[in-house]
XYZ file of C-alpha atoms in Angstrom:
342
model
C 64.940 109.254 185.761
C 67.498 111.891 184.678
C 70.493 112.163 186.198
C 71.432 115.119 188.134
C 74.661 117.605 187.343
C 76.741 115.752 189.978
C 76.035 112.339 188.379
C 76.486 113.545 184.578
C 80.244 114.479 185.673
C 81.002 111.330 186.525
C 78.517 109.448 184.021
C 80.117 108.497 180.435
C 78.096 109.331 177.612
C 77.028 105.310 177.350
C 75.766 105.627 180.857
C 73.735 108.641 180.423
C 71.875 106.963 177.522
C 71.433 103.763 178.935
C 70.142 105.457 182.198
C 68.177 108.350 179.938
C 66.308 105.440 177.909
C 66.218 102.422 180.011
C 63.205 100.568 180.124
C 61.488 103.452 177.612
C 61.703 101.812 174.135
C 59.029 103.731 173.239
C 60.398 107.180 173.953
C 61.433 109.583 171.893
C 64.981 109.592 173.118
C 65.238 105.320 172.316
C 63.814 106.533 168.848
C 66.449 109.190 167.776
C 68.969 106.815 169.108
C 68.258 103.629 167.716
C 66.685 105.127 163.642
C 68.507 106.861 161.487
C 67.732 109.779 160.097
C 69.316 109.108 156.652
C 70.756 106.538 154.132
C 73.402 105.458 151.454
C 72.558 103.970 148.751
C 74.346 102.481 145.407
C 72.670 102.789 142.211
C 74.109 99.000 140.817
C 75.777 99.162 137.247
C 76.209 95.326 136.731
C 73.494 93.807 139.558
C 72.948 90.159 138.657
C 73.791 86.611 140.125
C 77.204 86.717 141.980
C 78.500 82.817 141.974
C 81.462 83.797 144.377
C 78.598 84.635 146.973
C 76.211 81.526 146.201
C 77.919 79.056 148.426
C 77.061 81.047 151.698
C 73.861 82.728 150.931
C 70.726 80.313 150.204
C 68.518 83.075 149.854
C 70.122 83.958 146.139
C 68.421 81.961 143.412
C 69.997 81.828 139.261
C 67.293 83.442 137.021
C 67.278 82.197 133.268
C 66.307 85.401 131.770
C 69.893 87.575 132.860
C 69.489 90.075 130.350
C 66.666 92.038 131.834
C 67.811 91.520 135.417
C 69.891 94.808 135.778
C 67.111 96.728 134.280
C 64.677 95.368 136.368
C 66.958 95.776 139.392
C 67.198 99.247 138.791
C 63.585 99.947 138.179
C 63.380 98.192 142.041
C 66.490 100.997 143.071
C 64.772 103.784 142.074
C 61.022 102.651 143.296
C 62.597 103.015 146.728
C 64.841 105.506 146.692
C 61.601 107.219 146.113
C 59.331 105.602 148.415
C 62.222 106.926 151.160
C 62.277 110.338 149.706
C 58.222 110.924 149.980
C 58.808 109.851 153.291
C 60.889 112.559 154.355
C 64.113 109.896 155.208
C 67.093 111.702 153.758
C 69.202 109.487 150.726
C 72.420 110.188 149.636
C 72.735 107.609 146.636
C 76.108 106.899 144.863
C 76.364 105.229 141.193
C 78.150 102.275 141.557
C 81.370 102.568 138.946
C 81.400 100.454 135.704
C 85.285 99.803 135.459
C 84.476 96.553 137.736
C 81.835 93.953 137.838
C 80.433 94.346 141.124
C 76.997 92.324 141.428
C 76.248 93.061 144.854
C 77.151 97.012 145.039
C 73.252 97.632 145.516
C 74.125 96.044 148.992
C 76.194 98.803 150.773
C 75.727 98.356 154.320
C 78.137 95.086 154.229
C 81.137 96.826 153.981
C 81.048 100.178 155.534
C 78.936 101.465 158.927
C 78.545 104.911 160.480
C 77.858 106.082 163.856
C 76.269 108.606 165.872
C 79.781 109.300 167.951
C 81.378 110.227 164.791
C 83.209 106.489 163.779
C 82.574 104.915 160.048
C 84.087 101.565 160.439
C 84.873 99.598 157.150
C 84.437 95.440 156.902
C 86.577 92.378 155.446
C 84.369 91.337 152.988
C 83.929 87.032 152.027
C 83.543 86.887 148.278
C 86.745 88.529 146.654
C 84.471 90.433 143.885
C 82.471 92.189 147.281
C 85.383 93.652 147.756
C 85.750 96.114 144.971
C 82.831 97.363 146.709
C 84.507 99.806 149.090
C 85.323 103.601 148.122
C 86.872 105.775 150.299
C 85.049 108.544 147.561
C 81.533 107.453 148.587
C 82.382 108.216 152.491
C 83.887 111.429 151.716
C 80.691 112.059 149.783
C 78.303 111.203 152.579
C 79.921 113.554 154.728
C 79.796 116.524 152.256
C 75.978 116.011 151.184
C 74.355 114.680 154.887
C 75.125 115.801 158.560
C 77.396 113.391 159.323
C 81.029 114.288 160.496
C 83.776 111.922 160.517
C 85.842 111.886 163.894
C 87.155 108.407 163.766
C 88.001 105.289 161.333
C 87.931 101.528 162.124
C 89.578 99.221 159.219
C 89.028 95.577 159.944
C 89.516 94.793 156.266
C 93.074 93.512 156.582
C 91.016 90.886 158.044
C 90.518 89.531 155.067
C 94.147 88.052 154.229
C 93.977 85.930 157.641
C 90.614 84.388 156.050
C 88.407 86.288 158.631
C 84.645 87.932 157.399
C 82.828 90.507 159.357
C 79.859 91.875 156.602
C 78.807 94.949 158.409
C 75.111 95.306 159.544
C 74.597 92.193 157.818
C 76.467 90.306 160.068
C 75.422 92.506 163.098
C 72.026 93.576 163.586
C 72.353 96.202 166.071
C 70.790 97.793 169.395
C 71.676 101.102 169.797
C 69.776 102.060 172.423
C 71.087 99.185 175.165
C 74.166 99.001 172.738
C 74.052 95.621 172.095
C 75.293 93.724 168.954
C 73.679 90.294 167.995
C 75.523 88.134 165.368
C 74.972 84.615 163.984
C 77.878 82.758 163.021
C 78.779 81.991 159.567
C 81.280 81.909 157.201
C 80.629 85.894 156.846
C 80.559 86.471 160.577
C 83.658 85.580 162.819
C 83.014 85.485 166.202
C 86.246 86.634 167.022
C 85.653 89.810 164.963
C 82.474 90.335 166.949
C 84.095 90.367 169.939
C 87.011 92.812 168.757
C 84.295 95.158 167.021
C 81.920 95.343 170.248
C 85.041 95.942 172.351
C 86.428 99.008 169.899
C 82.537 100.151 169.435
C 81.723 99.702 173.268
C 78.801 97.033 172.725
C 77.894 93.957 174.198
C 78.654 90.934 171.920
C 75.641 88.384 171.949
C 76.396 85.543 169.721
C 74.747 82.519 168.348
C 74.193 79.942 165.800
C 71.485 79.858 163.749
C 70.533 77.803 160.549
C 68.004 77.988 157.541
C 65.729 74.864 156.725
C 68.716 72.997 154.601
C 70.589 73.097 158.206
C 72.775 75.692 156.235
C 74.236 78.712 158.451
C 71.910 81.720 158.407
C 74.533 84.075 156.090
C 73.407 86.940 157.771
C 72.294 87.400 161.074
C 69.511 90.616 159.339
C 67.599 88.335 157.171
C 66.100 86.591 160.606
C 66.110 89.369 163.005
C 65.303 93.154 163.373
C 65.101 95.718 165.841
C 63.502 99.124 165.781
C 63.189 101.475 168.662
C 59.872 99.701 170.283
C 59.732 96.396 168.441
C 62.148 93.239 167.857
C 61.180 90.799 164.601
C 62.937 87.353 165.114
C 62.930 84.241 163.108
C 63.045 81.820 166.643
C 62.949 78.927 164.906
C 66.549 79.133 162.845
C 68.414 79.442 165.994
C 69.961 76.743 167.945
C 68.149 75.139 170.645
C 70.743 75.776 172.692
C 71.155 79.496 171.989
C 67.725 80.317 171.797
C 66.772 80.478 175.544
C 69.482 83.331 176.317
C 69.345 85.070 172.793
C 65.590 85.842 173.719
C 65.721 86.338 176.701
C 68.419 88.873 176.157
C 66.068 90.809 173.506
C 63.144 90.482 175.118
C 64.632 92.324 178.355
C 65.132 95.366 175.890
C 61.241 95.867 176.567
C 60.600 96.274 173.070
C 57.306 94.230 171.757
C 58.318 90.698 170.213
C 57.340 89.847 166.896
C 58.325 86.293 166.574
C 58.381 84.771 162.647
C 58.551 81.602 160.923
C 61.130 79.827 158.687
C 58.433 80.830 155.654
C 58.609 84.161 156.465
C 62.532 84.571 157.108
C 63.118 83.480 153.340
C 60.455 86.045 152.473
C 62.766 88.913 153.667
C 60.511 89.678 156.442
C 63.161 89.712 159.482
C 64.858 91.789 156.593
C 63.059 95.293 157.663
C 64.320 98.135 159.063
C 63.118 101.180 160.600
C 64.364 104.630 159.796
C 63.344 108.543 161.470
C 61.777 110.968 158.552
C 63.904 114.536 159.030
C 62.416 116.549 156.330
C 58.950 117.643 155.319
C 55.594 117.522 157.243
C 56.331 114.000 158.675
C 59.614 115.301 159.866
C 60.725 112.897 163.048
C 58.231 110.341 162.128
C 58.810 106.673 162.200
C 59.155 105.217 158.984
C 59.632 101.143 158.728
C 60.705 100.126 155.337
C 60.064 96.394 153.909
C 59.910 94.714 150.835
C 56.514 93.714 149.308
C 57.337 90.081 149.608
C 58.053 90.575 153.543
C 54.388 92.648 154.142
C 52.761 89.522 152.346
C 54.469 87.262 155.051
C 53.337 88.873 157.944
C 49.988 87.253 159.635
C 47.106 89.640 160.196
C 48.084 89.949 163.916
C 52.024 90.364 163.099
C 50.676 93.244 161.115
C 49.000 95.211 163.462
C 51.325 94.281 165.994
C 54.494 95.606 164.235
C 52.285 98.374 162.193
C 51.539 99.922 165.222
C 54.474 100.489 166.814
C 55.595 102.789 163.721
C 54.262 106.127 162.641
C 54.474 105.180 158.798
C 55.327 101.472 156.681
C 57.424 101.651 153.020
C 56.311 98.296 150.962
C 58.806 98.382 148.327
C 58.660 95.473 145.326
C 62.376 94.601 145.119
C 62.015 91.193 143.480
C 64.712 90.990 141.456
C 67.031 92.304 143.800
C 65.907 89.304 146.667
C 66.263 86.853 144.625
C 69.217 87.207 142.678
C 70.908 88.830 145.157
C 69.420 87.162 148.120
C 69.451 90.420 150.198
C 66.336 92.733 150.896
C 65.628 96.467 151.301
C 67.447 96.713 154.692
C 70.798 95.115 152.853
C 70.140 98.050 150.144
C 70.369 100.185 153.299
C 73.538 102.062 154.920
C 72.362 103.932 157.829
C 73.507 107.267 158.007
C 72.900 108.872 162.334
C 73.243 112.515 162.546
C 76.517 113.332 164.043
C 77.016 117.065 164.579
C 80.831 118.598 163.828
């Protein structure tokens, strides 16, 4: 139901949505809400191994052969910033800088965030190397090249000297629509920092432990869950027996449809997806789902038309390389970028 004029005076701009979109995942309102309608991405100039990451991340794997792996990582880059581009999502990519090794730059969504109400919030990063990472160029960039207006700046990475990680939408796999923000623990996520950032960003904090098959923290809570505007993807199985009771419960009453994977499949990358809104061209406000190639091979046959159906369109990108060396997936090579008008 929409509210009338005398309610809207007195409704705050979380209210309306919640009230415009609640219990309607499907709608087109949850959709433009929830999916961006653009992205950042970082062209890497040294991608390869990082050992200051290794001890948190067990999805990262040592290759022998290092002397092809930036060329091959690139080849990965540029076969999805295409895939995005004939898909009508908007890119804005940046070249990462040579003067500093910077392994993981292809990964820009750990340390910066923007939102819809205008805020880009930058992140204390865990690895020292990670953070070289920011650039206070590449946000002045995004808002000169896509339609997104800067009206407000959170800095949490001060953070960082008082030993305390928060890794962006790695750490927090957001619902914009009910304006929740789920986060595993780790050594990259402080719960603390949760709480502050939902409390500053107006979210509710849902929290919970969660760890791979070596009993290992999950490093980031996006490599087991996912959530689009009509469907969740959750690795059940990595989180706590204790937590996992309330954590569903608390996604499934989103209404969205509940794709629940394996352990298998959350090292494949496939809680690793996200899903994006095309803005240009003929499939302009379509929904577009983006994925790795290892992650489509993971799905069952009924987790794949399940989760196929609730999009308009599905990017299978081979990104290899980038997985395993850098034990992140397409949605960590993924900044989302909302539309947020001057």
């Amino acid at each position: 139901m929409i509210a009338d004029r005398g309610d809207l005076e007195l409704m705050s701009q979380r209210q309306f949505s919640d009230r415009l979109t609640a219990g309607q995942p499907g709608t087109a309102q949850a959709a433009a809400i929830q999916c961006a309608p653009a992205v950042l991405m970082v062209r890497p100039a040294h991608f390869g191994y990082n050992p200051q990451t290794a001890d948190s991340n067990r999805f990262q794997h040592a290759a022998q052969d290092v002397v092809s792996i930036p060329e091959q990582a690139l080849a990965e880059f540029a076969g999805l910033h295409d895939a995005l581009q004939d898909a009508g999502v908007r890119t804005y990519v940046a070249d990462d800088t040579r003067e500093a090794v910077k392994p993981d730059a292809v990964f820009p969504n750990n340390w910066v965030s923007f939102h819809s109400d205008g805020t880009i919030v930058l992140y204390p990063m865990h690895a020292a190397n990670r953070r070289l990472e920011r650039r206070l160029d590449i946000l002045t960039a995004v808002e000169s090249q896509l339609p997104f207006h800067r009206r407000r700046l959170l800095d949490f990475t001060a953070e960082e000297q008082r030993g305390r990680s928060l890794e962006g939408t790695g750490s927090l796999v957001l619902d914009h629509v009910q304006r929740v923000a789920y986060a595993c623990r780790s050594p990259r996520t402080d719960e603390s920092l949760v709480r502050e950032w939902a409390q500053a960003m107006d979210y509710e904090p849902v929290v919970f432990d969660a760890a791979g098959r070596d009993g290992e923290a999950v490093y980031h809570t996006n490599v087991m869950l996912a959530v689009g505007s009509r469907v969740v993807v959750c690795c059940t199985e990595a989180m706590a027996a204790a937590d996992r009771q309330r954590v569903c419960a608390r996604l499934s009453s989103s209404g969205r449809e509940f794709i629940e994977i394996g352990m298998p499949a959350m090292y494949a990358f496939a809680g690793n997806v996200l899903e994006l809104r095309a803005h240009t061209g003929a499939a302009a406000t379509q929904s577009v789902l983006v994925m790795s190639t290892s992650a489509r091979v993971a799905f069952n046959e009924n987790q794949w038309a399940q989760l196929s159906a609730t999009v308009d369109r599905v990017i299978v990108a081979p990104v290899p390389t980038i997985e395993i060396q850098g034990g992140g997936g397409v949605r960590c090579m993924l900044a989302e970028v909302p539309e947020s008008p001057a």
